[in-house]
CSV table of C-alpha atoms and ligand atoms in Angstrom, one decimal:
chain,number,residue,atom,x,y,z
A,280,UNK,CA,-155.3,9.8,2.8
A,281,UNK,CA,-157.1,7.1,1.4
A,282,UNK,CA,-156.9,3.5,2.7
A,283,UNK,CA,-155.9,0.5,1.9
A,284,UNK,CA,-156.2,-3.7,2.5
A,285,UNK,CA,-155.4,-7.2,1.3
A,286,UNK,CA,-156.9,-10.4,0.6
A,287,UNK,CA,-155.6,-13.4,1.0
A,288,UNK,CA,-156.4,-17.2,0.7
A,289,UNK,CA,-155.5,-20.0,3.3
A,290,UNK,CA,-152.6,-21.9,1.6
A,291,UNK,CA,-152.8,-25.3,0.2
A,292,UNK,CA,-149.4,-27.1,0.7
A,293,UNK,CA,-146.7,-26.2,2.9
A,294,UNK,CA,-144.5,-24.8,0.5
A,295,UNK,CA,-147.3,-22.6,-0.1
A,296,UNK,CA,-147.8,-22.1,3.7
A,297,UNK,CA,-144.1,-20.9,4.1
A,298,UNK,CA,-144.5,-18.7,0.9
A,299,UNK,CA,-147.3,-16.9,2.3
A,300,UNK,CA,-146.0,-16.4,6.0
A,301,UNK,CA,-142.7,-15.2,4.6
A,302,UNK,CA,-144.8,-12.7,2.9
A,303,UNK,CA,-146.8,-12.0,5.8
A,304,UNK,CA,-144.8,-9.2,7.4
A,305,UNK,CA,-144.1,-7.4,4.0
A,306,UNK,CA,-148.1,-6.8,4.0
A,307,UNK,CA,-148.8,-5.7,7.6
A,308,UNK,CA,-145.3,-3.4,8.1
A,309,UNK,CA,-147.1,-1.2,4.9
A,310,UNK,CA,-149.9,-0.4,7.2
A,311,UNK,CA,-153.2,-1.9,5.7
A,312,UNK,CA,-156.7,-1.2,7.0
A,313,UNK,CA,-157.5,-4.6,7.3
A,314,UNK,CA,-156.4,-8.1,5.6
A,315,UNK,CA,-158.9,-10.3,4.8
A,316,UNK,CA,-158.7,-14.2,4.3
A,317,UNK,CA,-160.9,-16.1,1.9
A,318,UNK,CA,-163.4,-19.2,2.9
A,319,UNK,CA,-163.5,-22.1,1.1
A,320,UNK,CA,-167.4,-22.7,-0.3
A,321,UNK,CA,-169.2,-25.1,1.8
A,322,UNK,CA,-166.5,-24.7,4.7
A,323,UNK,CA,-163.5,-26.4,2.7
A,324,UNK,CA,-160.9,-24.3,4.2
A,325,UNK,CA,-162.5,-23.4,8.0
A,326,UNK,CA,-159.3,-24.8,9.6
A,327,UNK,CA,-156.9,-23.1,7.2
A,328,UNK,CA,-158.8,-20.0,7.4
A,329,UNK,CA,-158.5,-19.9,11.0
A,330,UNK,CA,-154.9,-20.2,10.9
A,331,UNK,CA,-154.1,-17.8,8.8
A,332,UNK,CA,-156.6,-15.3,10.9
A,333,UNK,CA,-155.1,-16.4,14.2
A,334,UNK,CA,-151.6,-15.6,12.2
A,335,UNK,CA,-152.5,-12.3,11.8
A,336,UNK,CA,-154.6,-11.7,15.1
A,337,UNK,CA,-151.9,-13.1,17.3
A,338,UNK,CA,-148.6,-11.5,15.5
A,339,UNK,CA,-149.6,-8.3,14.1
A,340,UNK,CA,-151.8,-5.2,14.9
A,341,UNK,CA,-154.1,-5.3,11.8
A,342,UNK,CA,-157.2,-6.0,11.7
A,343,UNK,CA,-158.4,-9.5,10.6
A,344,UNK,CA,-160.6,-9.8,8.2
A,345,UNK,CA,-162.8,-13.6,7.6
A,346,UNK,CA,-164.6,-14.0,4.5
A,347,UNK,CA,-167.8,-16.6,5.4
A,348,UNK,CA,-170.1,-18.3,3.1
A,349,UNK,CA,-173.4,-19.6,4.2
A,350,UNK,CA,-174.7,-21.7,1.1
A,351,UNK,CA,-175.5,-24.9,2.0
A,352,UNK,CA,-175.3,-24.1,5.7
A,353,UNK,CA,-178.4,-24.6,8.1
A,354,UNK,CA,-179.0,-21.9,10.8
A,355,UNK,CA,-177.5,-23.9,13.5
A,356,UNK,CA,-174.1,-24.6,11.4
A,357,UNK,CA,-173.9,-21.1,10.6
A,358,UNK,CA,-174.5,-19.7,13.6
A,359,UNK,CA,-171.7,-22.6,14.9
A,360,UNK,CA,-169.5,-21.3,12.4
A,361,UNK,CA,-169.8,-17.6,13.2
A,362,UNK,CA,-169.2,-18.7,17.4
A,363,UNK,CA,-166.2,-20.4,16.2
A,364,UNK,CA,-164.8,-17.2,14.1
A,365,UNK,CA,-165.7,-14.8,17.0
A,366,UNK,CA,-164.0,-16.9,19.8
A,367,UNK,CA,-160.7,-17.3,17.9
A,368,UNK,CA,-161.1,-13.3,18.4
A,369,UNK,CA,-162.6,-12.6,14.9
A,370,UNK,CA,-164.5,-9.4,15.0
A,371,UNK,CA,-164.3,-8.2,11.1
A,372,UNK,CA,-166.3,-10.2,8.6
A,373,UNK,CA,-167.0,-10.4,4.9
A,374,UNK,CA,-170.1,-11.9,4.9
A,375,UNK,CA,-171.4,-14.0,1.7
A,376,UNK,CA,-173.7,-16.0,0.3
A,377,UNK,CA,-171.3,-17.9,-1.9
A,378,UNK,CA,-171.7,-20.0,-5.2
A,379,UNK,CA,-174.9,-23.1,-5.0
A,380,UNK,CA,-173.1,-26.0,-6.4
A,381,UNK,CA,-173.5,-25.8,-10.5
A,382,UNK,CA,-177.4,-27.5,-11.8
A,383,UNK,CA,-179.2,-26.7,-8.3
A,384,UNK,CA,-182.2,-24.4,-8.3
A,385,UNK,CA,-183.3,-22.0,-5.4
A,386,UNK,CA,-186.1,-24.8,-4.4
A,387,UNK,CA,-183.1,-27.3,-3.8
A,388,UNK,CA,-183.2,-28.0,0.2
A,389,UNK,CA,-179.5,-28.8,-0.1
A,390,UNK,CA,-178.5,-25.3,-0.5
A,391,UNK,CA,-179.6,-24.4,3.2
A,392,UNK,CA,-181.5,-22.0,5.4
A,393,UNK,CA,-179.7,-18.6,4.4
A,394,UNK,CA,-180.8,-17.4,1.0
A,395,UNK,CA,-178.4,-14.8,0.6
A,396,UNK,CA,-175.4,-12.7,2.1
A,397,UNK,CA,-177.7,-10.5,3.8
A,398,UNK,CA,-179.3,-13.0,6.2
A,399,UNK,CA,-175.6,-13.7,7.0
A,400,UNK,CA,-175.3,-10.4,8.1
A,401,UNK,CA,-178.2,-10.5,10.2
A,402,UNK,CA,-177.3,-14.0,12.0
A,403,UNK,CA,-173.6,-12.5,12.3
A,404,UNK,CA,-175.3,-9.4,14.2
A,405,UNK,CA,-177.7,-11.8,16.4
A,406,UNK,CA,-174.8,-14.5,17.4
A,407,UNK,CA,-172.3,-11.4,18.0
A,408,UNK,CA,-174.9,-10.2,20.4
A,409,UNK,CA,-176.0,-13.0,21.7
A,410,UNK,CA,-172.3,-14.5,23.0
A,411,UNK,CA,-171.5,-10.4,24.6
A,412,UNK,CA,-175.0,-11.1,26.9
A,413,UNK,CA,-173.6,-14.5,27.7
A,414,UNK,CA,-169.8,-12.9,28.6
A,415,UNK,CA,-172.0,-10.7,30.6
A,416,UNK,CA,-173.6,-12.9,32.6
A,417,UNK,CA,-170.5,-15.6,32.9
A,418,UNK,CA,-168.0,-13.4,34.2
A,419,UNK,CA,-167.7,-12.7,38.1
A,420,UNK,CA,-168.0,-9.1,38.3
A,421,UNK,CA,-169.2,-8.3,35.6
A,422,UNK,CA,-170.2,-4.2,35.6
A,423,UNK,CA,-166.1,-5.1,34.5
A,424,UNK,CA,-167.2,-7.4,31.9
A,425,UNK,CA,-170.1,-5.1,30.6
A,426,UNK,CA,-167.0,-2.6,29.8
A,427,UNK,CA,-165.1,-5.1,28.5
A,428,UNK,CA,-168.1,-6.1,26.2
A,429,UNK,CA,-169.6,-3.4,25.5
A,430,UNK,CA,-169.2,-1.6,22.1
A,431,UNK,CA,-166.8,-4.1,20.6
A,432,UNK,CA,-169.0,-3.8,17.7
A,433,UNK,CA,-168.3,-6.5,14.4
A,434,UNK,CA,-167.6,-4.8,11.0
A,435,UNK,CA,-169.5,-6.4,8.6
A,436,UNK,CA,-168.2,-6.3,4.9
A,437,UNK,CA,-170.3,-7.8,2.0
A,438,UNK,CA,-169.9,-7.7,-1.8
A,439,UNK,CA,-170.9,-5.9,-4.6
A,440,UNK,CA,-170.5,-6.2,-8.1
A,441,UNK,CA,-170.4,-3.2,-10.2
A,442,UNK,CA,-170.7,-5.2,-13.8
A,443,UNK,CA,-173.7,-6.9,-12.5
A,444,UNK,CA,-173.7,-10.8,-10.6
A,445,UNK,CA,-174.0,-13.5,-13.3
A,446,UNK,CA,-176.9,-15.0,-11.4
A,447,UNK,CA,-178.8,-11.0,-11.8
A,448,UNK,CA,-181.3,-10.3,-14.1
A,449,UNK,CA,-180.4,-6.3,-14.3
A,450,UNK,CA,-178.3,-3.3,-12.4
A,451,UNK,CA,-181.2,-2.9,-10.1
A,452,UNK,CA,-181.2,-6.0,-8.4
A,453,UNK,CA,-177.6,-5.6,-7.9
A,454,UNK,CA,-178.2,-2.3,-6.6
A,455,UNK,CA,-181.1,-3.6,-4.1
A,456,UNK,CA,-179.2,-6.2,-3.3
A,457,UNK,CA,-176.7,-4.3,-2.1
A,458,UNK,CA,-179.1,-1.6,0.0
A,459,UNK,CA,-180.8,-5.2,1.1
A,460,UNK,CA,-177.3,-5.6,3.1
A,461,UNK,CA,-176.8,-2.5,4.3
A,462,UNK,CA,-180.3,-2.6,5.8
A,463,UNK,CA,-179.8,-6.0,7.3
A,464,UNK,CA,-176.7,-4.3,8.9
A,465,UNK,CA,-173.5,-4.8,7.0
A,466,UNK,CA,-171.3,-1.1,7.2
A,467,UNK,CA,-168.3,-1.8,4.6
A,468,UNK,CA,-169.2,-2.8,0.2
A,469,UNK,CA,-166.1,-4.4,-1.5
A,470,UNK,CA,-166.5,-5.0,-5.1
A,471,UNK,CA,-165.6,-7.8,-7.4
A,472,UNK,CA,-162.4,-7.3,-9.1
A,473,UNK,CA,-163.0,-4.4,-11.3
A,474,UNK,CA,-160.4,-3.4,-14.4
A,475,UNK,CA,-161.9,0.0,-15.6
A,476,UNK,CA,-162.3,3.0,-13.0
A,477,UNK,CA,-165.7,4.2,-14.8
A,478,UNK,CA,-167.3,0.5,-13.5
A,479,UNK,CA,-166.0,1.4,-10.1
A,480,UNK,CA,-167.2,4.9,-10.2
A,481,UNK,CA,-170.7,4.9,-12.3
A,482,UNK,CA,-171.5,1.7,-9.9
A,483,UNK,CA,-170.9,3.8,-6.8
A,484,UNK,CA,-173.0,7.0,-8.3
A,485,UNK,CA,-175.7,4.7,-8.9
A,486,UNK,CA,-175.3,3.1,-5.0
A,487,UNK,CA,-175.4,6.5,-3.6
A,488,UNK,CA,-178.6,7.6,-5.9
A,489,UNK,CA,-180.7,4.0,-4.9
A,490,UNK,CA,-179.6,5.0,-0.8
A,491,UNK,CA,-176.4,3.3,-0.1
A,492,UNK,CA,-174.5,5.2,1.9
A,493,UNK,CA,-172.1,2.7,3.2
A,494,UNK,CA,-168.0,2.7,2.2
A,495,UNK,CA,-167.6,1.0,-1.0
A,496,UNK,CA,-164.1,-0.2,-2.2
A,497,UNK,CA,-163.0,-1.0,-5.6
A,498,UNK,CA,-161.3,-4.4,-5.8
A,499,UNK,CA,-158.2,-4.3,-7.3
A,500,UNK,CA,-156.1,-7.2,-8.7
A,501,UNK,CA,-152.5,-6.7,-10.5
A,502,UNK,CA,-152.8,-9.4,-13.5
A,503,UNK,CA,-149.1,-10.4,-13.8
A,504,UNK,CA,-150.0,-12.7,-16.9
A,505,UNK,CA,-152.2,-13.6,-19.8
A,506,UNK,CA,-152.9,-16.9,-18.1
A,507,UNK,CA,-153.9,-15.2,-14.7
A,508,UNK,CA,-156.2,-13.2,-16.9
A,509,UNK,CA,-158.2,-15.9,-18.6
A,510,UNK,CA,-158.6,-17.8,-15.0
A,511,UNK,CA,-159.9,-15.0,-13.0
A,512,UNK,CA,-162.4,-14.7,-16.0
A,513,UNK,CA,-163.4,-17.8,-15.6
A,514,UNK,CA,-163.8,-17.6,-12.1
A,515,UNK,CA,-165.8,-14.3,-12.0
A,516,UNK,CA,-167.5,-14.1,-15.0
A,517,UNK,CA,-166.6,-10.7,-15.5
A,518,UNK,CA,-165.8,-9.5,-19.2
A,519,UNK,CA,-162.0,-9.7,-20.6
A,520,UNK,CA,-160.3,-6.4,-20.2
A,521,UNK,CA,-159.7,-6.4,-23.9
A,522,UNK,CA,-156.5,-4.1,-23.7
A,523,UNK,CA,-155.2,-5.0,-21.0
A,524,UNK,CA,-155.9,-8.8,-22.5
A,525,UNK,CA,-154.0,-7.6,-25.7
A,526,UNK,CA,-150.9,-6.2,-24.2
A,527,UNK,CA,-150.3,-8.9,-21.4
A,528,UNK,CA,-150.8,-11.3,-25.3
A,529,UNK,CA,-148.6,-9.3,-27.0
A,530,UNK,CA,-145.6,-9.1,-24.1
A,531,UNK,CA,-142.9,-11.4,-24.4
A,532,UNK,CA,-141.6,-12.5,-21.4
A,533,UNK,CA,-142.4,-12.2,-17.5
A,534,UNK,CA,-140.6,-9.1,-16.6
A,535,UNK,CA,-142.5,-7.6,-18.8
A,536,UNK,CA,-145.9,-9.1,-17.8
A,537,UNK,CA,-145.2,-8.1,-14.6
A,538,UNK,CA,-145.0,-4.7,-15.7
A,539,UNK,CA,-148.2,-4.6,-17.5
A,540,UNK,CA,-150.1,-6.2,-14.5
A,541,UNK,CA,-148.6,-3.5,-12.1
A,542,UNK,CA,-148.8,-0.4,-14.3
A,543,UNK,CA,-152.3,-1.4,-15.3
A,544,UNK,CA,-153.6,-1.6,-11.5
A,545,UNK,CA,-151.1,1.4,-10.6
A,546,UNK,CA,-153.4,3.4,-13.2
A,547,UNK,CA,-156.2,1.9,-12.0
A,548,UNK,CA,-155.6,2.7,-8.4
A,549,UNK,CA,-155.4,6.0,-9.0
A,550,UNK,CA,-158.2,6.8,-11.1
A,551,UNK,CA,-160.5,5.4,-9.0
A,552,UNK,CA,-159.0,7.5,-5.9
A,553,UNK,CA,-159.1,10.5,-8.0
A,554,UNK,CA,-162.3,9.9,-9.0
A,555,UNK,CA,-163.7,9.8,-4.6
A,556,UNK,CA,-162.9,6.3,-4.1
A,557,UNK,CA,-161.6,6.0,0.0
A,558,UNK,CA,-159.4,3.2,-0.5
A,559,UNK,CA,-157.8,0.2,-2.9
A,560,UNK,CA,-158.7,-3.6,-1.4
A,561,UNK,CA,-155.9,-5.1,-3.3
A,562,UNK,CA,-156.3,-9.2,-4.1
A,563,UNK,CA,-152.5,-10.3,-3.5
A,564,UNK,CA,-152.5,-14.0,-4.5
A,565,UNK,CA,-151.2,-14.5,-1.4
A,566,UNK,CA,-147.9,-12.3,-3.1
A,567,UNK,CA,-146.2,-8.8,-1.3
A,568,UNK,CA,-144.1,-7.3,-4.1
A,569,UNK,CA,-147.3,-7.0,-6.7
A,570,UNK,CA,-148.8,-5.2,-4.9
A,571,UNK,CA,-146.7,-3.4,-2.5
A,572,UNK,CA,-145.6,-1.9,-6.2
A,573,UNK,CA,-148.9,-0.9,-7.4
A,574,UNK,CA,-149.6,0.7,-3.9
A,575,UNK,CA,-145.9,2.8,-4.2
A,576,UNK,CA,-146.9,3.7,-8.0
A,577,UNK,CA,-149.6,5.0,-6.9
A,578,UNK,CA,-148.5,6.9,-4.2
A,579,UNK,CA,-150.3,5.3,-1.3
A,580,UNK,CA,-146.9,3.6,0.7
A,581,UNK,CA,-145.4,5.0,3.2
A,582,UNK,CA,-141.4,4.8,2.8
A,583,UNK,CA,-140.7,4.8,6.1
A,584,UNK,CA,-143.2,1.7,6.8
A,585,UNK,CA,-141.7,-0.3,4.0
A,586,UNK,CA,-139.8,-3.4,5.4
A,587,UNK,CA,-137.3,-3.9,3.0
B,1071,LIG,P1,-175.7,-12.4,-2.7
B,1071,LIG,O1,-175.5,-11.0,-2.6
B,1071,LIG,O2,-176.7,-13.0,-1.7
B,1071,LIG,O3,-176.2,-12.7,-4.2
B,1071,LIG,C1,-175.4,-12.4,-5.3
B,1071,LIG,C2,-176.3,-11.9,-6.4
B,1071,LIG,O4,-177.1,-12.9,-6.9
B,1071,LIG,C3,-177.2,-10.7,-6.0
B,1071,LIG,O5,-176.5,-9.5,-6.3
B,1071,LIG,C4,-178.4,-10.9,-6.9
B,1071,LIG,O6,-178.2,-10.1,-8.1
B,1071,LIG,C5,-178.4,-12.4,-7.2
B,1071,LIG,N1,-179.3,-13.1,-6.5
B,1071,LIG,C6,-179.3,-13.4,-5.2
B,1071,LIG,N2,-180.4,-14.1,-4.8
B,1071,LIG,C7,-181.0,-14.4,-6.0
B,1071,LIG,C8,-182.1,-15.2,-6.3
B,1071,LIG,N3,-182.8,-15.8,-5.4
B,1071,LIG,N4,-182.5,-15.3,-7.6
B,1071,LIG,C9,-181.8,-14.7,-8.6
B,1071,LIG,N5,-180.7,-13.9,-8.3
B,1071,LIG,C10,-180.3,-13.8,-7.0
B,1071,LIG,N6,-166.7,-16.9,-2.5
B,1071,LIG,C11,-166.2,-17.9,-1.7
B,1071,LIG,O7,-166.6,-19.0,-1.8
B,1071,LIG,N7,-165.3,-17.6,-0.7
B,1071,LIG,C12,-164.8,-16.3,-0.5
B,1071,LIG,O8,-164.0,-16.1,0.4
B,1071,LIG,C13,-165.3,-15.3,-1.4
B,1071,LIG,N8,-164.8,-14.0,-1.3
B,1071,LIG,C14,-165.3,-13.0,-2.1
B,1071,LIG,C15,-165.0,-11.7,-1.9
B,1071,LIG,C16,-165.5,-10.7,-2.7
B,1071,LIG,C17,-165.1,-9.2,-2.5
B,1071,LIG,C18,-166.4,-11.0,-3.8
B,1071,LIG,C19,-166.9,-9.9,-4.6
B,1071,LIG,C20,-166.8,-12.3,-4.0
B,1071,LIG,C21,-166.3,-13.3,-3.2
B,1071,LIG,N9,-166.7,-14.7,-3.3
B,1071,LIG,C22,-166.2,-15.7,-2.4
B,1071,LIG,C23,-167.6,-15.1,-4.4
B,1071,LIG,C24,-169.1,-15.0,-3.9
B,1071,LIG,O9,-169.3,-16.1,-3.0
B,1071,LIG,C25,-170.0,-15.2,-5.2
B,1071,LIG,O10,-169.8,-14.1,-6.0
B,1071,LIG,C26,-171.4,-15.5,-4.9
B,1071,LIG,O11,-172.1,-15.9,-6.1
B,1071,LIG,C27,-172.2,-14.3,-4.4
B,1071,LIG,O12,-172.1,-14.1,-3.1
B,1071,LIG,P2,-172.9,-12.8,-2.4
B,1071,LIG,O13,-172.6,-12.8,-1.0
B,1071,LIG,O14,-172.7,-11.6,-3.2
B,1071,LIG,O15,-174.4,-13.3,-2.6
């Protein structure tokens, strides 16, 4: 059966606080894989993020996912960073590079020690390591400790883009870039948002023939109106979904954008399963019904888990 998780982002007022822990328990009775929560670039949201983690780590069973950027970080702060994530009880990361601030250039010294998401991974690794030899060694008794320790190994999620990065200068750099991240350790790809399953799928044929054998998910976003559309756009830089851009254009009102958005990713969804994709990593805008609808249209929720 394939899988499936959500993304969140930490809220940023406390109606939007309430909103999203009222959604909360809609997301984690359906059963996810995992739920990961988004980081503010430069460490904007660290204390937001946390909360939301320690929400899900403290109430729930499901595995908490934290999104980390390292731009603009030095070695120390990042490794600081990661410490922090790991004693709240962190263990599943999505690590990233994220966006240099808009004018710099590589040479700029502001931008840090970590050139890209793959060094992440490999400080993430080191400082995971690093703290179980010190558990070892601190607590009393510790052949007890050693199996407490031992084999609690960190999931580490990066991202991949199958229409290219806009920074990239052609598919194969993508493609190294991703193998550069499985080498350096990461074990799970999750792609930018992607709106046609032949992206999804001719991007993971061409992972599989450059050596990445790691599980790639398709990211998966229902667009519940035109202006959603045009802002996620702008954000990622990926082309407009022309049709799906006309229709949610041509609808009148929001019932029926709704519709579009959710029928769209519904179809979506399942292409990309049929097609050999494991699971859907579905961005929820911090929302349950979207996308607990896409995941029943396409078959993927169990009834008897739903909460309401
Ligand atoms: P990298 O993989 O290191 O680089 C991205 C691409 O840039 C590479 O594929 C390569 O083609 C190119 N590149 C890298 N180095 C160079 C170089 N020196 N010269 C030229 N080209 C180069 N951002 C946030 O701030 N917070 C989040 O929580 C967040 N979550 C995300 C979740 C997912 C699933 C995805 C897909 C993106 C997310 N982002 C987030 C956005 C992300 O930070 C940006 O897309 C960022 O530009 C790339 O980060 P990366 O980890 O892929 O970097």
């Amino acid at each position: 059966m394939p899988t499936f998780s959500f993304e969140l982002y930490p809220p940023r007022s406390a109606r939007s606080e309430a909103a999203l822990y009222a959604s909360l328990p809609d997301l984690v009775a359906a059963g996810p894989e995992f739920i990961s929560v988004t980081y503010g670039a430069n460490g904007s949201s660290r204390e937001p993020s946390l909360d939301v983690l320690g929400h899900i780590l403290q109430g729930t069973n499901v595995q908490a996912m934290a999104h980390l950027t390292c731009v603009g970080s030095s070695y120390a702060q990042a490794s600081e960073l990661i410490r922090q994530f790991l004693d709240a009880g962190v263990t599943s990361f999505l690590a990233l590079r994220g966006d240099p601030p808009e004018g710099s250039v590589e040479a700029d010294s502001f931008l840090g020690d970590l050139g890209s998401a793959g060094e992440l991974v490999q400080l993430i690794h080191r400082v995971q390591s690093e703290r179980e030899q010190f558990a070892f060694l601190e607590v009393p008794g510790f052949p007890a400790a050693r199996r407490i320790t031992r084999g609690r190994k960190v999931t580490i999620a990066v991202a991949a883009f199958p229409n290219g990065h806009p920074r990239s200068r052609s598919i194969s750099q993508d493609l190294d870039t991703l193998l550069a991240k499985e080498a350096a350790g990461a074990n799970l790809a999750i792609t930018q948002l992607v709106f046609h399953a032949d992206d999804f799928l001719g991007f993971v044929d061409k992972a599989r023939e450059a050596g990445v054998t790691m599980r790639i998910l398709p990211g998966i976003m229902p667009v519940l109106s035109p202006q959603r559309l045009k802002r996620i756009i702008e954000l990622t830089g990926e082309a407009t979904p022309v049709e799906l851009e006309r229709r949610l254009l041509a609808a009148s009102d929001e019932a029926e954008h709704h519709r579009i958005g959710i029928d769209h990713a519904v179809a979506l969804g399942q292409e990309v399963i049929a097609g050999g994709a494991t699971g859907l990593h579905l961005y929820t805008f911090n929302q349950h019904e979207p996308v607990l609808a896409v995941l029943r249209g396409a078959g993927l929720l169990d009834r008897q888990k739903e909460h309401v």
